[in-house]
Structures are given as structure tokens and as C-alpha cells.
Amino acid sequence: MGPAELLDYDRAKLRGLVLEEGAATNHVAIVARALDIPVLGKVSGVLDKIEPLDPVIVDGDRGQIFIRPGEDIKDAFKRSLLAHREQLAKYAASRDLPAVTLDGVEVSLNVNAGLLLDIEHVHASGADGIGLYRTEIPFMARSSLPDVAAQASLYTRVLDAMQGKPVVFRTLDVGGDKVLPYWNNEEEDNPMMGWRSVRITLDRPMILRQQLRALIRSAAGRDLRLMFPMVAEVAEFDQARATLDLEMERERARGGNLPQSLLVGTMLEVPALLWQLPQILSRVDFISIGSNDLLQFLFASDRGNPRLSDRYDTLSPPVLRLLRSVAEQCEEAKVPLSLCGEMAGEPLGAMVLVSLGFRRLSMSAHSIGPVKAMVLGMDAGQVRDYVLTQLDSAAHTLRPKLRGFARDHGIQL
């Protein structure tokens, strides 16, 4: 199933999505979550176990599916849904409050988006903006490559719908597990580390030029924030930035209305860039860590492999030492730093990130409420002092200790 097929379903009737093949992190799942549909991925043999009209409960939070559930399970889920609704009401009450810790640290909470449908969730959650707009999702839902006018129209609608709230557009990030149906996609032995993302758009510069042209036109008279994904070396960023400058000059020459401001950043998700931080920091307006890809490359561990999914933890000492180092270098260079990834949307992970100096986080819209509740109840300095005492540990993970610290200090997770 592709994103376009999913969007064809009657949303009033589609209540859950279970994939026998494909992870819950693939592009179909991303679209499903934008529609507020719970998703389970890689459920082996599920098609052989379900008959048409079978009652099924899909628990996307716990990763569980119940086929033909008994009355006791149904009753338990009814109680769980009631408790969930009560919790949502509490989050809604603090929707318009700024996310500020007990010791006065301000944290910007943003949403990862990829569809116009996401924007209503941005406003409903009280998020500060969109920290990652995945421009590839509309490309995947089409039968042909969108032209400049189609792209510019979409980006204009996004900016209009955001009503002045900031949007960070990520340029086309395809390849790997994100395939365009109308491209001749060659098989690769290791597609996640292959010809993907900015490597494709630098090798096919007209695709990048057309997208940048569309973004520039959509932001006429407004602020434009964009970032390049999967940058592995400074030379790649320089090449992409030169393409952007070329398109800015082209638009200026044709008498177009340019963006009133332009901020250009890079994703930090390839470990090689960690050893080029001083050089890249002198070139960018901001950095956004893509923690999902960065950590799978760091540990040489396929995040879609169920045998490895629990083997390495984002809250392990080496990961936290790495993140602390990046935060310190960005602070010294006065370059804003954000993190978009599953770690940011988990209250425990967000607690640690704030303590290490991260002031901008981007996550799914439904994570904004729980993360804001955590931020409002934490003392960043107190958490930082504790985390620093644990960074030299040789433990596989600090998760149990951090959870215990949060519990002992009344931090809501």
C-alpha cells in the first residue's frame, strides 16, 4: 500500500492500520499517523489470522493487536480510552501555556509534519511551529513528479495555514525506504546507506533547483527556513547552498518577490559530520539532529530490524555524551540546535535533552501535550546535575535510573 491509496480510504471508517510487511516508521505509517490512525508494522502472518468482519483492537501505543477479543479485553480498553480522554483534557488545559521549566528555561516544542492535514494538529496541540516539514510525502502520493507551480502552490498553502508560525522545510529526502513510484528505482544492497536524500538531488540538480525555486516563490515576502538532509560532508552542504543561491539570484533577476528572510540549516544524521562541526557551524543558520538515522548509523544497527530494535538505547551514556558535545559546540558558536526524532517525543528522552542544552524539539503532534507537561514540572538545572554524574557510566542504558530520578522528583512522564 502506498500513501495515495491510504488517502483514498473513507477516514470516518478507517480506524487502524496493520502492516504485515513494512515497519511502523515507513512513509505509509507517517501518513496514517497524520490522519490520527494507529499503526502497527511488520506483524508477521496477520493476514492468515484475520477473516473479513472480524472484530479487531489495534493498540498503536503498546504495539499490540487483539483479534476477536473477549469481553474482558474490550472492557479493559474502554476503561483505557476513558483514562486517555481525561489525560487529553488535562493537556488541552495547558495548550496555550509556554513550555518553561521550573527554573525558567524556555523550550520550543514543534511538530513534525508532511501533509496539510498535519497543520490542524499543530494548532490544536499548541505547538510553536513545524520543526520538520517532510516535503517528500506529497511527492510519494502522486503518480508523477510535481512541477514548480504545483510545489509552490502546496508550500504556499502550508505557510498560509500556519498563520505566521515558523515552518522548517526539509528538501526532498527520498531513497532508502522512501520510494517514488514513478522513478526507476534501482535495487541496492544497503539502501539506507545508499543513493538517497541529498545525494540524489545533488546528482540530479534540476530536481533540487525546481524545489528550491518553488520554496522561494511560496515564501515571497515571508520568512523561509529550509534544511538539507543526509549531509555527510561540508562540500555537500556548500554545493546545495550554492544551488540555493543560484535560484535566489534567478528569482531576483526575473523580478520576483523574494523571502523577507532566509535561514538555511542542515540535518545532522550522518556521523561523519560530527567531526566537521566547526566547519559546518560557520556556514549554517541552524542545525537539526535527526536522531533516528544518526543513532542507527552510529551503532551500525538497522532500526527496522526487529532483532535489533531493542539492542541499543537512545538513553545510553555514549549517545548522551555525543548529544552533550554537539549542544555545547552549537552554544559556543551561537547556532540554534534542535532535535527531531522519536527521542524528542518521549517525555523521558525530552527531559534529558532539555537538561543537556536542547531548547528546540520537534515531534509528532500527539507528543506535544505529554512533553509539555514534563517540561512544566522539571527543574532543568537539577536534572542536568544528575545526568552529568551518569555520563561516564558503562551501563547499557541509563533509562531505569533516569526514570527513577523523574519519579523521585515528581516529573510527569
PDB file of C-alpha atoms in Angstrom, residues 107-380:
ATOM      1  CA  VAL A 107      11.705  25.204  25.411  1.00  0.00           C
ATOM      2  CA  SER A 108      10.220  25.461  21.912  1.00  0.00           C
ATOM      3  CA  LEU A 109       8.027  22.453  21.104  1.00  0.00           C
ATOM      4  CA  ASN A 110       7.353  21.869  17.425  1.00  0.00           C
ATOM      5  CA  VAL A 111       5.636  19.316  15.228  1.00  0.00           C
ATOM      6  CA  ASN A 112       6.998  17.003  12.530  1.00  0.00           C
ATOM      7  CA  ALA A 113       4.655  17.290   9.543  1.00  0.00           C
ATOM      8  CA  GLY A 114       4.377  16.241   5.925  1.00  0.00           C
ATOM      9  CA  LEU A 115       0.788  16.889   4.907  1.00  0.00           C
ATOM     10  CA  LEU A 116      -1.647  19.790   5.053  1.00  0.00           C
ATOM     11  CA  LEU A 117      -3.686  17.529   7.322  1.00  0.00           C
ATOM     12  CA  ASP A 118      -0.968  17.861   9.950  1.00  0.00           C
ATOM     13  CA  ILE A 119      -1.441  21.595  10.335  1.00  0.00           C
ATOM     14  CA  GLU A 120      -4.741  21.379  12.171  1.00  0.00           C
ATOM     15  CA  HIS A 121      -2.926  19.205  14.717  1.00  0.00           C
ATOM     16  CA  VAL A 122      -0.195  21.848  15.065  1.00  0.00           C
ATOM     17  CA  HIS A 123      -2.760  24.446  16.114  1.00  0.00           C
ATOM     18  CA  ALA A 124      -4.792  22.036  18.233  1.00  0.00           C
ATOM     19  CA  SER A 125      -1.725  20.903  20.189  1.00  0.00           C
ATOM     20  CA  GLY A 126      -0.467  24.412  20.927  1.00  0.00           C
ATOM     21  CA  ALA A 127       2.869  23.712  19.217  1.00  0.00           C
ATOM     22  CA  ASP A 128       5.166  26.629  18.449  1.00  0.00           C
ATOM     23  CA  GLY A 129       5.552  25.682  14.794  1.00  0.00           C
ATOM     24  CA  ILE A 130       6.686  22.955  12.428  1.00  0.00           C
ATOM     25  CA  GLY A 131      10.250  21.894  13.160  1.00  0.00           C
ATOM     26  CA  LEU A 132      10.377  19.441  10.267  1.00  0.00           C
ATOM     27  CA  TYR A 133       8.188  19.558   7.176  1.00  0.00           C
ATOM     28  CA  ARG A 134       8.850  16.422   5.138  1.00  0.00           C
ATOM     29  CA  THR A 135       8.466  17.687   1.585  1.00  0.00           C
ATOM     30  CA  GLU A 136       8.802  14.173   0.142  1.00  0.00           C
ATOM     31  CA  ILE A 137       5.408  12.951   1.403  1.00  0.00           C
ATOM     32  CA  PRO A 138       3.393  14.799  -1.298  1.00  0.00           C
ATOM     33  CA  PHE A 139       5.893  13.509  -3.900  1.00  0.00           C
ATOM     34  CA  MET A 140       5.099   9.938  -2.796  1.00  0.00           C
ATOM     35  CA  ALA A 141       1.351  10.425  -3.011  1.00  0.00           C
ATOM     36  CA  ARG A 142       1.477  11.463  -6.681  1.00  0.00           C
ATOM     37  CA  SER A 143       1.750   9.484  -9.917  1.00  0.00           C
ATOM     38  CA  SER A 144       4.330  11.867 -11.427  1.00  0.00           C
ATOM     39  CA  LEU A 145       6.920  14.389 -10.312  1.00  0.00           C
ATOM     40  CA  PRO A 146       5.188  17.664  -9.312  1.00  0.00           C
ATOM     41  CA  ASP A 147       6.287  20.714 -11.289  1.00  0.00           C
ATOM     42  CA  VAL A 148       7.365  24.058  -9.826  1.00  0.00           C
ATOM     43  CA  ALA A 149       3.856  25.518  -9.864  1.00  0.00           C
ATOM     44  CA  ALA A 150       2.340  22.515  -8.047  1.00  0.00           C
ATOM     45  CA  GLN A 151       5.062  22.564  -5.415  1.00  0.00           C
ATOM     46  CA  ALA A 152       4.859  26.325  -4.906  1.00  0.00           C
ATOM     47  CA  SER A 153       1.085  26.088  -4.508  1.00  0.00           C
ATOM     48  CA  LEU A 154       1.423  23.429  -1.815  1.00  0.00           C
ATOM     49  CA  TYR A 155       4.143  25.259   0.144  1.00  0.00           C
ATOM     50  CA  THR A 156       2.139  28.486  -0.045  1.00  0.00           C
ATOM     51  CA  ARG A 157      -0.884  26.711   1.420  1.00  0.00           C
ATOM     52  CA  VAL A 158       1.295  25.343   4.221  1.00  0.00           C
ATOM     53  CA  LEU A 159       2.647  28.783   5.109  1.00  0.00           C
ATOM     54  CA  ASP A 160      -0.813  30.354   4.865  1.00  0.00           C
ATOM     55  CA  ALA A 161      -2.329  27.684   7.125  1.00  0.00           C
ATOM     56  CA  MET A 162       0.424  28.147   9.713  1.00  0.00           C
ATOM     57  CA  GLN A 163      -0.639  31.796  10.182  1.00  0.00           C
ATOM     58  CA  GLY A 164       2.843  33.139  10.781  1.00  0.00           C
ATOM     59  CA  LYS A 165       4.125  30.277  12.933  1.00  0.00           C
ATOM     60  CA  PRO A 166       7.569  29.099  11.754  1.00  0.00           C
ATOM     61  CA  VAL A 167       7.959  26.190   9.330  1.00  0.00           C
ATOM     62  CA  VAL A 168      11.256  24.422   8.624  1.00  0.00           C
ATOM     63  CA  PHE A 169      11.098  22.739   5.220  1.00  0.00           C
ATOM     64  CA  ARG A 170      13.388  19.775   4.632  1.00  0.00           C
ATOM     65  CA  THR A 171      14.306  19.384   0.987  1.00  0.00           C
ATOM     66  CA  LEU A 172      13.444  16.161  -0.796  1.00  0.00           C
ATOM     67  CA  ASP A 173      14.525  13.125   1.242  1.00  0.00           C
ATOM     68  CA  VAL A 174      13.786  10.039  -0.840  1.00  0.00           C
ATOM     69  CA  GLY A 175      15.583   6.769  -1.399  1.00  0.00           C
ATOM     70  CA  GLY A 176      16.191   4.148   1.247  1.00  0.00           C
ATOM     71  CA  ASP A 177      12.729   3.135   2.460  1.00  0.00           C
ATOM     72  CA  LYS A 178      11.034   6.098   0.723  1.00  0.00           C
ATOM     73  CA  VAL A 179      10.470   5.192  -2.905  1.00  0.00           C
ATOM     74  CA  LEU A 180       8.844   7.343  -5.581  1.00  0.00           C
ATOM     75  CA  PRO A 181       6.588   5.078  -7.660  1.00  0.00           C
ATOM     76  CA  TYR A 182       7.303   6.938 -10.907  1.00  0.00           C
ATOM     77  CA  TRP A 183      11.097   6.732 -10.682  1.00  0.00           C
ATOM     78  CA  ASN A 184      13.230   3.899 -11.979  1.00  0.00           C
ATOM     79  CA  ASN A 185      14.328   2.730  -8.545  1.00  0.00           C
ATOM     80  CA  GLU A 186      17.423   0.556  -8.671  1.00  0.00           C
ATOM     81  CA  GLU A 187      17.869  -2.185  -6.097  1.00  0.00           C
ATOM     82  CA  GLU A 188      20.705  -1.602  -3.643  1.00  0.00           C
ATOM     83  CA  ASP A 189      22.340  -3.966  -1.177  1.00  0.00           C
ATOM     84  CA  ASN A 190      22.063  -1.359   1.582  1.00  0.00           C
ATOM     85  CA  PRO A 191      19.563   1.316   0.519  1.00  0.00           C
ATOM     86  CA  MET A 192      19.533   3.201   3.841  1.00  0.00           C
ATOM     87  CA  MET A 193      23.221   3.959   3.320  1.00  0.00           C
ATOM     88  CA  GLY A 194      22.985   4.200  -0.445  1.00  0.00           C
ATOM     89  CA  TRP A 195      21.870   6.665  -3.093  1.00  0.00           C
ATOM     90  CA  ARG A 196      19.309   8.683  -1.198  1.00  0.00           C
ATOM     91  CA  SER A 197      18.349  12.113   0.026  1.00  0.00           C
ATOM     92  CA  VAL A 198      20.693  15.000  -0.791  1.00  0.00           C
ATOM     93  CA  ARG A 199      22.930  12.597  -2.729  1.00  0.00           C
ATOM     94  CA  ILE A 200      20.124  12.144  -5.256  1.00  0.00           C
ATOM     95  CA  THR A 201      19.244  15.823  -5.523  1.00  0.00           C
ATOM     96  CA  LEU A 202      22.883  16.867  -5.927  1.00  0.00           C
ATOM     97  CA  ASP A 203      23.325  14.271  -8.671  1.00  0.00           C
ATOM     98  CA  ARG A 204      20.039  15.389 -10.263  1.00  0.00           C
ATOM     99  CA  PRO A 205      20.361  19.131  -9.683  1.00  0.00           C
ATOM    100  CA  MET A 206      17.272  20.112 -11.681  1.00  0.00           C
ATOM    101  CA  ILE A 207      15.065  18.340  -9.103  1.00  0.00           C
ATOM    102  CA  LEU A 208      16.684  20.366  -6.306  1.00  0.00           C
ATOM    103  CA  ARG A 209      16.605  23.588  -8.323  1.00  0.00           C
ATOM    104  CA  GLN A 210      12.898  23.229  -9.053  1.00  0.00           C
ATOM    105  CA  GLN A 211      12.072  22.528  -5.419  1.00  0.00           C
ATOM    106  CA  LEU A 212      14.140  25.450  -4.166  1.00  0.00           C
ATOM    107  CA  ARG A 213      12.524  27.675  -6.803  1.00  0.00           C
ATOM    108  CA  ALA A 214       9.091  26.640  -5.540  1.00  0.00           C
ATOM    109  CA  LEU A 215      10.039  27.245  -1.910  1.00  0.00           C
ATOM    110  CA  ILE A 216      11.436  30.706  -2.706  1.00  0.00           C
ATOM    111  CA  ARG A 217       8.266  31.712  -4.558  1.00  0.00           C
ATOM    112  CA  SER A 218       5.956  30.356  -1.866  1.00  0.00           C
ATOM    113  CA  ALA A 219       7.738  32.416   0.799  1.00  0.00           C
ATOM    114  CA  ALA A 220       7.575  35.708  -1.099  1.00  0.00           C
ATOM    115  CA  GLY A 221       7.607  38.497   1.479  1.00  0.00           C
ATOM    116  CA  ARG A 222       7.729  35.955   4.329  1.00  0.00           C
ATOM    117  CA  ASP A 223      10.349  34.053   6.283  1.00  0.00           C
ATOM    118  CA  LEU A 224      11.816  30.957   4.619  1.00  0.00           C
ATOM    119  CA  ARG A 225      13.512  28.288   6.676  1.00  0.00           C
ATOM    120  CA  LEU A 226      14.886  25.223   4.946  1.00  0.00           C
ATOM    121  CA  MET A 227      17.406  22.499   5.629  1.00  0.00           C
ATOM    122  CA  PHE A 228      19.247  19.889   3.620  1.00  0.00           C
ATOM    123  CA  PRO A 229      19.040  16.241   4.750  1.00  0.00           C
ATOM    124  CA  MET A 230      21.653  13.493   4.976  1.00  0.00           C
ATOM    125  CA  VAL A 231      24.635  15.830   4.566  1.00  0.00           C
ATOM    126  CA  ALA A 232      27.823  13.791   5.113  1.00  0.00           C
ATOM    127  CA  GLU A 233      30.482  16.411   4.437  1.00  0.00           C
ATOM    128  CA  VAL A 234      30.818  20.164   4.266  1.00  0.00           C
ATOM    129  CA  ALA A 235      31.340  20.066   0.492  1.00  0.00           C
ATOM    130  CA  GLU A 236      27.824  18.634   0.049  1.00  0.00           C
ATOM    131  CA  PHE A 237      26.300  21.464   2.043  1.00  0.00           C
ATOM    132  CA  ASP A 238      28.327  24.001   0.061  1.00  0.00           C
ATOM    133  CA  GLN A 239      27.067  22.520  -3.209  1.00  0.00           C
ATOM    134  CA  ALA A 240      23.453  22.564  -2.029  1.00  0.00           C
ATOM    135  CA  ARG A 241      23.792  26.107  -0.689  1.00  0.00           C
ATOM    136  CA  ALA A 242      25.313  27.251  -3.998  1.00  0.00           C
ATOM    137  CA  THR A 243      22.256  25.826  -5.779  1.00  0.00           C
ATOM    138  CA  LEU A 244      20.001  27.782  -3.431  1.00  0.00           C
ATOM    139  CA  ASP A 245      21.971  30.987  -4.026  1.00  0.00           C
ATOM    140  CA  LEU A 246      21.678  30.408  -7.772  1.00  0.00           C
ATOM    141  CA  GLU A 247      17.895  30.112  -7.517  1.00  0.00           C
ATOM    142  CA  MET A 248      17.671  33.195  -5.294  1.00  0.00           C
ATOM    143  CA  GLU A 249      19.593  35.191  -7.901  1.00  0.00           C
ATOM    144  CA  ARG A 250      17.414  33.750 -10.679  1.00  0.00           C
ATOM    145  CA  GLU A 251      14.251  34.850  -8.878  1.00  0.00           C
ATOM    146  CA  ARG A 252      15.727  38.279  -8.211  1.00  0.00           C
ATOM    147  CA  ALA A 253      16.623  38.683 -11.910  1.00  0.00           C
ATOM    148  CA  ARG A 254      13.069  37.839 -13.007  1.00  0.00           C
ATOM    149  CA  GLY A 255      11.717  40.497 -10.645  1.00  0.00           C
ATOM    150  CA  GLY A 256      10.155  38.053  -8.248  1.00  0.00           C
ATOM    151  CA  ASN A 257       9.227  38.895  -4.691  1.00  0.00           C
ATOM    152  CA  LEU A 258      11.891  37.260  -2.518  1.00  0.00           C
ATOM    153  CA  PRO A 259      11.505  35.951   1.037  1.00  0.00           C
ATOM    154  CA  GLN A 260      11.924  38.697   3.628  1.00  0.00           C
ATOM    155  CA  SER A 261      14.424  36.467   5.457  1.00  0.00           C
ATOM    156  CA  LEU A 262      16.224  33.228   4.678  1.00  0.00           C
ATOM    157  CA  LEU A 263      17.554  30.755   7.239  1.00  0.00           C
ATOM    158  CA  VAL A 264      19.441  27.719   5.950  1.00  0.00           C
ATOM    159  CA  GLY A 265      20.393  24.707   8.024  1.00  0.00           C
ATOM    160  CA  THR A 266      21.427  21.098   7.779  1.00  0.00           C
ATOM    161  CA  MET A 267      20.283  17.845   9.274  1.00  0.00           C
ATOM    162  CA  LEU A 268      22.918  16.160  11.405  1.00  0.00           C
ATOM    163  CA  GLU A 269      22.259  12.456  10.881  1.00  0.00           C
ATOM    164  CA  VAL A 270      25.496  11.126   9.350  1.00  0.00           C
ATOM    165  CA  PRO A 271      28.190  10.546  11.999  1.00  0.00           C
ATOM    166  CA  ALA A 272      30.970  11.850   9.727  1.00  0.00           C
ATOM    167  CA  LEU A 273      29.556  15.355  10.127  1.00  0.00           C
ATOM    168  CA  LEU A 274      30.285  15.221  13.856  1.00  0.00           C
ATOM    169  CA  TRP A 275      33.984  15.646  13.069  1.00  0.00           C
ATOM    170  CA  GLN A 276      33.255  18.587  10.765  1.00  0.00           C
ATOM    171  CA  LEU A 277      31.119  20.575  13.194  1.00  0.00           C
ATOM    172  CA  PRO A 278      33.365  23.662  13.425  1.00  0.00           C
ATOM    173  CA  GLN A 279      33.344  24.000   9.627  1.00  0.00           C
ATOM    174  CA  ILE A 280      29.612  23.386   9.205  1.00  0.00           C
ATOM    175  CA  LEU A 281      28.715  25.670  12.118  1.00  0.00           C
ATOM    176  CA  SER A 282      30.430  28.559  10.361  1.00  0.00           C
ATOM    177  CA  ARG A 283      28.125  28.056   7.365  1.00  0.00           C
ATOM    178  CA  VAL A 284      24.656  27.299   8.726  1.00  0.00           C
ATOM    179  CA  ASP A 285      21.953  29.305  10.479  1.00  0.00           C
ATOM    180  CA  PHE A 286      20.801  26.265  12.477  1.00  0.00           C
ATOM    181  CA  ILE A 287      21.320  22.524  12.903  1.00  0.00           C
ATOM    182  CA  SER A 288      18.679  19.858  13.402  1.00  0.00           C
ATOM    183  CA  ILE A 289      19.707  16.439  14.650  1.00  0.00           C
ATOM    184  CA  GLY A 290      17.829  13.587  13.007  1.00  0.00           C
ATOM    185  CA  SER A 291      18.194  11.199  15.911  1.00  0.00           C
ATOM    186  CA  ASN A 292      16.583   8.176  14.246  1.00  0.00           C
ATOM    187  CA  ASP A 293      19.089   7.953  11.400  1.00  0.00           C
ATOM    188  CA  LEU A 294      22.037   9.283  13.397  1.00  0.00           C
ATOM    189  CA  LEU A 295      21.709   6.559  16.023  1.00  0.00           C
ATOM    190  CA  GLN A 296      21.197   3.716  13.582  1.00  0.00           C
ATOM    191  CA  PHE A 297      24.351   4.777  11.737  1.00  0.00           C
ATOM    192  CA  LEU A 298      26.220   5.336  14.985  1.00  0.00           C
ATOM    193  CA  PHE A 299      25.534   1.780  16.170  1.00  0.00           C
ATOM    194  CA  ALA A 300      25.543   0.222  12.663  1.00  0.00           C
ATOM    195  CA  SER A 301      22.099  -1.071  13.577  1.00  0.00           C
ATOM    196  CA  ASP A 302      19.110  -1.272  11.204  1.00  0.00           C
ATOM    197  CA  ARG A 303      16.256   0.361  13.094  1.00  0.00           C
ATOM    198  CA  GLY A 304      13.748  -1.634  11.032  1.00  0.00           C
ATOM    199  CA  ASN A 305      15.232  -4.969  12.099  1.00  0.00           C
ATOM    200  CA  PRO A 306      13.113  -6.387  14.966  1.00  0.00           C
ATOM    201  CA  ARG A 307      16.108  -8.352  16.271  1.00  0.00           C
ATOM    202  CA  LEU A 308      17.990  -5.112  16.828  1.00  0.00           C
ATOM    203  CA  SER A 309      15.196  -2.696  17.740  1.00  0.00           C
ATOM    204  CA  ASP A 310      15.800  -3.051  21.498  1.00  0.00           C
ATOM    205  CA  ARG A 311      19.523  -3.765  21.389  1.00  0.00           C
ATOM    206  CA  TYR A 312      20.737  -0.167  21.575  1.00  0.00           C
ATOM    207  CA  ASP A 313      19.118   2.645  23.531  1.00  0.00           C
ATOM    208  CA  THR A 314      18.974   6.371  22.854  1.00  0.00           C
ATOM    209  CA  LEU A 315      19.493   6.907  26.601  1.00  0.00           C
ATOM    210  CA  SER A 316      22.834   5.113  26.711  1.00  0.00           C
ATOM    211  CA  PRO A 317      25.888   7.010  28.047  1.00  0.00           C
ATOM    212  CA  PRO A 318      27.718   7.247  24.674  1.00  0.00           C
ATOM    213  CA  VAL A 319      24.663   8.727  22.967  1.00  0.00           C
ATOM    214  CA  LEU A 320      24.167  11.295  25.709  1.00  0.00           C
ATOM    215  CA  ARG A 321      27.855  12.233  25.659  1.00  0.00           C
ATOM    216  CA  LEU A 322      27.597  12.768  21.905  1.00  0.00           C
ATOM    217  CA  LEU A 323      24.483  14.930  22.226  1.00  0.00           C
ATOM    218  CA  ARG A 324      26.030  16.967  25.022  1.00  0.00           C
ATOM    219  CA  SER A 325      29.114  17.624  22.878  1.00  0.00           C
ATOM    220  CA  VAL A 326      27.026  18.818  19.923  1.00  0.00           C
ATOM    221  CA  ALA A 327      24.891  21.051  22.165  1.00  0.00           C
ATOM    222  CA  GLU A 328      27.985  22.648  23.719  1.00  0.00           C
ATOM    223  CA  GLN A 329      29.609  23.324  20.338  1.00  0.00           C
ATOM    224  CA  CYS A 330      26.401  24.848  18.953  1.00  0.00           C
ATOM    225  CA  GLU A 331      26.008  27.029  22.027  1.00  0.00           C
ATOM    226  CA  GLU A 332      29.587  28.245  21.738  1.00  0.00           C
ATOM    227  CA  ALA A 333      29.066  29.054  18.036  1.00  0.00           C
ATOM    228  CA  LYS A 334      25.665  30.655  18.823  1.00  0.00           C
ATOM    229  CA  VAL A 335      23.960  28.391  16.272  1.00  0.00           C
ATOM    230  CA  PRO A 336      20.419  27.259  17.210  1.00  0.00           C
ATOM    231  CA  LEU A 337      20.116  23.499  17.666  1.00  0.00           C
ATOM    232  CA  SER A 338      17.048  21.306  17.506  1.00  0.00           C
ATOM    233  CA  LEU A 339      16.346  17.586  17.507  1.00  0.00           C
ATOM    234  CA  CYS A 340      13.606  15.870  15.528  1.00  0.00           C
ATOM    235  CA  GLY A 341      13.124  12.180  16.104  1.00  0.00           C
ATOM    236  CA  GLU A 342      11.419   9.680  18.342  1.00  0.00           C
ATOM    237  CA  MET A 343      13.654  10.672  21.260  1.00  0.00           C
ATOM    238  CA  ALA A 344      12.185  14.197  21.302  1.00  0.00           C
ATOM    239  CA  GLY A 345       8.621  12.920  21.523  1.00  0.00           C
ATOM    240  CA  GLU A 346       9.251  10.672  24.513  1.00  0.00           C
ATOM    241  CA  PRO A 347       8.916  12.639  27.785  1.00  0.00           C
ATOM    242  CA  LEU A 348      11.895  10.859  29.385  1.00  0.00           C
ATOM    243  CA  GLY A 349      14.082  11.487  26.338  1.00  0.00           C
ATOM    244  CA  ALA A 350      12.919  15.100  26.111  1.00  0.00           C
ATOM    245  CA  MET A 351      13.726  15.592  29.804  1.00  0.00           C
ATOM    246  CA  VAL A 352      17.323  14.550  29.187  1.00  0.00           C
ATOM    247  CA  LEU A 353      17.621  16.625  26.008  1.00  0.00           C
ATOM    248  CA  VAL A 354      16.464  19.793  27.792  1.00  0.00           C
ATOM    249  CA  SER A 355      18.948  19.110  30.583  1.00  0.00           C
ATOM    250  CA  LEU A 356      21.766  18.793  28.025  1.00  0.00           C
ATOM    251  CA  GLY A 357      21.013  22.182  26.468  1.00  0.00           C
ATOM    252  CA  PHE A 358      18.475  21.467  23.727  1.00  0.00           C
ATOM    253  CA  ARG A 359      15.959  24.305  23.539  1.00  0.00           C
ATOM    254  CA  ARG A 360      14.074  23.245  20.394  1.00  0.00           C
ATOM    255  CA  LEU A 361      12.432  19.855  19.980  1.00  0.00           C
ATOM    256  CA  SER A 362      10.259  18.553  17.161  1.00  0.00           C
ATOM    257  CA  MET A 363       7.907  15.585  17.457  1.00  0.00           C
ATOM    258  CA  SER A 364       4.540  14.183  16.431  1.00  0.00           C
ATOM    259  CA  ALA A 365       1.603  16.385  17.386  1.00  0.00           C
ATOM    260  CA  HIS A 366       0.209  13.918  19.927  1.00  0.00           C
ATOM    261  CA  SER A 367       3.511  14.081  21.863  1.00  0.00           C
ATOM    262  CA  ILE A 368       3.301  17.851  22.453  1.00  0.00           C
ATOM    263  CA  GLY A 369       0.920  17.529  25.443  1.00  0.00           C
ATOM    264  CA  PRO A 370       2.887  14.865  27.367  1.00  0.00           C
ATOM    265  CA  VAL A 371       6.237  16.556  26.685  1.00  0.00           C
ATOM    266  CA  LYS A 372       4.934  19.988  27.728  1.00  0.00           C
ATOM    267  CA  ALA A 373       3.555  18.511  30.953  1.00  0.00           C
ATOM    268  CA  MET A 374       7.004  17.069  31.652  1.00  0.00           C
ATOM    269  CA  VAL A 375       8.774  20.368  30.880  1.00  0.00           C
ATOM    270  CA  LEU A 376       6.458  22.339  33.171  1.00  0.00           C
ATOM    271  CA  GLY A 377       7.321  20.036  36.063  1.00  0.00           C
ATOM    272  CA  MET A 378      11.098  19.724  35.700  1.00  0.00           C
ATOM    273  CA  ASP A 379      13.986  21.742  37.050  1.00  0.00           C
ATOM    274  CA  ALA A 380      16.447  21.704  34.126  1.00  0.00           C
TER     275      ALA A 380
END
